[in-house]
C-alpha positions as MATLAB code, in Angstrom:
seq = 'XXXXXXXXXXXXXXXXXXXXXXXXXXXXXXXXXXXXXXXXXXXXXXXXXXXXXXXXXXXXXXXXXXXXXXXXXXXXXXXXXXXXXXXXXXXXXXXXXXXXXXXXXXXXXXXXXXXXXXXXXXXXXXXXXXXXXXXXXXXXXXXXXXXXXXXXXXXXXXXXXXXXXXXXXXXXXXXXXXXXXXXXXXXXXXXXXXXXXXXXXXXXXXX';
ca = [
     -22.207   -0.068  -59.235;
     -20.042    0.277  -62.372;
     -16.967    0.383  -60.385;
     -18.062   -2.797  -57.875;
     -18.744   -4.498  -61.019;
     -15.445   -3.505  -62.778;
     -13.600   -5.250  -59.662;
     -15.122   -8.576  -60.188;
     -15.254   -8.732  -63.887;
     -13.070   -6.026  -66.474;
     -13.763   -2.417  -67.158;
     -15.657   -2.775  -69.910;
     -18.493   -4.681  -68.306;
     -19.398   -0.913  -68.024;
     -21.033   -1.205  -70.962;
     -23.190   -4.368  -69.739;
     -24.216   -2.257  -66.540;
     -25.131    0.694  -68.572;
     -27.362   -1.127  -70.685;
     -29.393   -3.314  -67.909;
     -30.051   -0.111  -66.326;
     -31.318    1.428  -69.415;
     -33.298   -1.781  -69.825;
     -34.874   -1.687  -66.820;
     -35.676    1.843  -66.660;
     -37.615    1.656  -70.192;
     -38.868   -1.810  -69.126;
     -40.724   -0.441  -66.086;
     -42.009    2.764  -67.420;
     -43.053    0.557  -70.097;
     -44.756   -1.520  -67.806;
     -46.285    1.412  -65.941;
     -47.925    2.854  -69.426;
     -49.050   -0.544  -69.529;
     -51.121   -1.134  -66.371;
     -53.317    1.728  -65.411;
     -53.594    0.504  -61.982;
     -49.599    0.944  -61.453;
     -50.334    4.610  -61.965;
     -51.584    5.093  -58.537;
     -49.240    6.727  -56.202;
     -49.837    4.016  -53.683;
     -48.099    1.652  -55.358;
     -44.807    3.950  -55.507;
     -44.064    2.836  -51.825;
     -43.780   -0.394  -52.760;
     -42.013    0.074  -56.232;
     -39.291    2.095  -54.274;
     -38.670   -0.677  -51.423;
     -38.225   -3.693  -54.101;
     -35.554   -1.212  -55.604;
     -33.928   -1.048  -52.426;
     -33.813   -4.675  -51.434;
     -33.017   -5.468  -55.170;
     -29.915   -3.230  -54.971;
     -28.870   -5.010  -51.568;
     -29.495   -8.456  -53.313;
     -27.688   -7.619  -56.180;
     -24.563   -6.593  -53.628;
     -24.682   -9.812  -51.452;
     -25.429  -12.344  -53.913;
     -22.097  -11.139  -55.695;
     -20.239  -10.961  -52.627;
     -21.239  -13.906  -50.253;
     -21.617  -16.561  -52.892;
     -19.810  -17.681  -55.917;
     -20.847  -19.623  -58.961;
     -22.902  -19.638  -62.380;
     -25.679  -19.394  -60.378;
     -25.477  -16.568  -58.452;
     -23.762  -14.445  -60.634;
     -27.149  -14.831  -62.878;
     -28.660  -13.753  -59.906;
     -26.962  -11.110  -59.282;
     -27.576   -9.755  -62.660;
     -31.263  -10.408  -62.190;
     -31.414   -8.133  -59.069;
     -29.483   -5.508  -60.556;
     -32.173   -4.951  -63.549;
     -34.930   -5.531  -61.042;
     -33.328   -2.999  -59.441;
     -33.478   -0.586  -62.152;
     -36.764   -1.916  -63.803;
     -38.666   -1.006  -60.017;
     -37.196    2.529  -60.347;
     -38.421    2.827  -63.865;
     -42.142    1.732  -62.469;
     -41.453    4.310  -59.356;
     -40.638    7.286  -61.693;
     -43.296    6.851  -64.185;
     -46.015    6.235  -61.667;
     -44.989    9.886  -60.462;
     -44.981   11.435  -63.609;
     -48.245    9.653  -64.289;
     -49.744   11.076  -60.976;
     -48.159   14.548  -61.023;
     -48.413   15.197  -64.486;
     -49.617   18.630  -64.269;
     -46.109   19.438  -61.886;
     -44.107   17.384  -64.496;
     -41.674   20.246  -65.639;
     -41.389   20.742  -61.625;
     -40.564   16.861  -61.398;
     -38.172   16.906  -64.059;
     -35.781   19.770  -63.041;
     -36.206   18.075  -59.136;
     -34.798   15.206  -61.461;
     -32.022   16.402  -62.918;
     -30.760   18.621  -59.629;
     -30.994   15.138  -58.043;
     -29.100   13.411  -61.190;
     -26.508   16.551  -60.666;
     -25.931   16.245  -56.960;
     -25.698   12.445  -56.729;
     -22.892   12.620  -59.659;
     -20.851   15.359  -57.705;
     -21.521   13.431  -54.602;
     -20.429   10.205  -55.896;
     -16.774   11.332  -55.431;
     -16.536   11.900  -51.809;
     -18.672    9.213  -50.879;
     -16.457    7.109  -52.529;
     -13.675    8.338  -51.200;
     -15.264    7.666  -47.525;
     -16.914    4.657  -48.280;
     -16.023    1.102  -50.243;
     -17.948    0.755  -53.301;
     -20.117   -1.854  -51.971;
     -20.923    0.062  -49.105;
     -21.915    3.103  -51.530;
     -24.217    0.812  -52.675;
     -25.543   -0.201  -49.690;
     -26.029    3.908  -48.558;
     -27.895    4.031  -52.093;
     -30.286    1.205  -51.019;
     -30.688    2.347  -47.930;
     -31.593    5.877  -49.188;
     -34.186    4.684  -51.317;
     -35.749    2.773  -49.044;
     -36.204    5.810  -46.999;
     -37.553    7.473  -50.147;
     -40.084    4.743  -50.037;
     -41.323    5.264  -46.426;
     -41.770    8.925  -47.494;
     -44.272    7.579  -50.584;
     -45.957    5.287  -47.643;
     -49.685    7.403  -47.773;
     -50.900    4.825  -44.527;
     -48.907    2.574  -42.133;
     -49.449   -0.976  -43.491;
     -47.750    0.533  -46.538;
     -44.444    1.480  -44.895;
     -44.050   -2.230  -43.494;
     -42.043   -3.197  -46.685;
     -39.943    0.044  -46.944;
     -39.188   -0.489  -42.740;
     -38.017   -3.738  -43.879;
     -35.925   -2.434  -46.899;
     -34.582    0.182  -44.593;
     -33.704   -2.335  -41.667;
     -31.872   -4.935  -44.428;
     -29.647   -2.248  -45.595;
     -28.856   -0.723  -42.748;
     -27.728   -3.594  -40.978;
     -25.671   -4.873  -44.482;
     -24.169   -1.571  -44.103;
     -23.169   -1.573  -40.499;
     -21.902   -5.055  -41.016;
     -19.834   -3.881  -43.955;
     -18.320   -0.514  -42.152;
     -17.738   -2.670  -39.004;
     -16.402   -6.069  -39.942;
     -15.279   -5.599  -43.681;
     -17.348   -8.619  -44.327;
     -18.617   -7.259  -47.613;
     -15.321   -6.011  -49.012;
     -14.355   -8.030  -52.656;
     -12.583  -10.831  -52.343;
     -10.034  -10.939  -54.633;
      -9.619  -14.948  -54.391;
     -13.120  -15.686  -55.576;
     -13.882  -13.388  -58.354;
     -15.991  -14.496  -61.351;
     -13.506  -13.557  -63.845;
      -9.959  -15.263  -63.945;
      -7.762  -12.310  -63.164;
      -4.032  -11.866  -62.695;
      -4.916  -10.967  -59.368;
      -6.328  -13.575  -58.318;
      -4.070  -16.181  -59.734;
      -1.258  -14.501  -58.237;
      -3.046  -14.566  -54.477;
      -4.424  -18.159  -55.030;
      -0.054  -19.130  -55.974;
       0.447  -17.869  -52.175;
       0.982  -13.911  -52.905;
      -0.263  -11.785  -50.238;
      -1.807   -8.564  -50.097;
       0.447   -5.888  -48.621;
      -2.578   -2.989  -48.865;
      -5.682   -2.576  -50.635;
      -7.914    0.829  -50.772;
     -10.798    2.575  -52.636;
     -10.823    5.989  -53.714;
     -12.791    8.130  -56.178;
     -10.962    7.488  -59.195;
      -9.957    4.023  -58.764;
];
């Protein structure tokens, strides 16, 4: 996300990313402490899928359309993204409180793996497409949650929107950045809107 987001705008937009996840995360645990009812397990189902399709909005918004408009939106997805994980985590810490030291190390191994895995995946896959394998992950994190059928019809759907986002973006390139219509007046783009061409463009895990 940080990366995808340091494309379209400068590096230290970082910062900005950083903080709406940190936002979101206290915002829905918030939230969570809140509302006793959001404490109930069956509601994590549904907490994880929103995450999902709000990580897969907050891709395509930025990448299909360009304007004020949707850049706000894409903003909006990307905390909703974050504030539905912080409602997902807390309602599991609320429910398996007496496992919570069990929960937290599960955490952190999780935290731990992701960040080591980060590098190869992006090394294999496009930044937007990382993001898409993230959604798409979560949803099926969601299905798992689903305790009775009905409640798996919104993580199916998750699933089915980012897998098909993803396909389209490993198969047609249809979701790479382009570098004509970023948000932010770069040299780049200047230079390729004067007639310059691109000779070769490629993502790695550093850069």
């Amino acid at each position: 996300l940080t990366r995808f987001y340091s494309v379209l705008y400068y590096p230290p937009v970082v910062f900005a990313v950083l903080t709406t996840a940190l936002l979101g995360l206290s915002l829905g645990a918030a939230t969570t402490a809140w509302l006793d009812r959001l404490r109930n397990l069956e509601h994590a189902s549904s907490g994880a899928a929103m995450a999902s399709l709000a990580m897969c909005a907050t891709l395509l918004t930025n990448i299909l359309v360009s304007g004020p408009v949707t850049e706000v939106a894409g903003w909006v997805a990307n905390f909703l993204a974050f504030y539905c994980a912080g409602l997902v985590l807390a309602t599991l810490f609320s429910a398996w409180s007496q496992q919570s030291s069990r929960l937290y190390a599960a955490d952190l191994i999780g935290a731990g793996i992701g960040a080591l895995a980060a590098v190869p995946v992006l090394v294999v896959l496009s930044p937007p497409d990382a993001m898409l394998l993230a959604a798409l992950l979560t949803a099926l994190a969601a299905i798992l949650f689903a305790a009775k059928p009905q409640q798996a019809l919104l993580p199916l759907a998750a699933l089915g929107i980012a897998a098909l986002a993803l396909t389209i973006g490993q198969t047609t390139g249809r979701l790479d950045v382009d570098l004509t219509r970023l948000p932010t007046d770069k040299p780049v783009q200047d230079q390729l809107v004067a007639g310059g061409r691109i000779v070769a463009t490629d993502w790695d895990g550093f850069a």
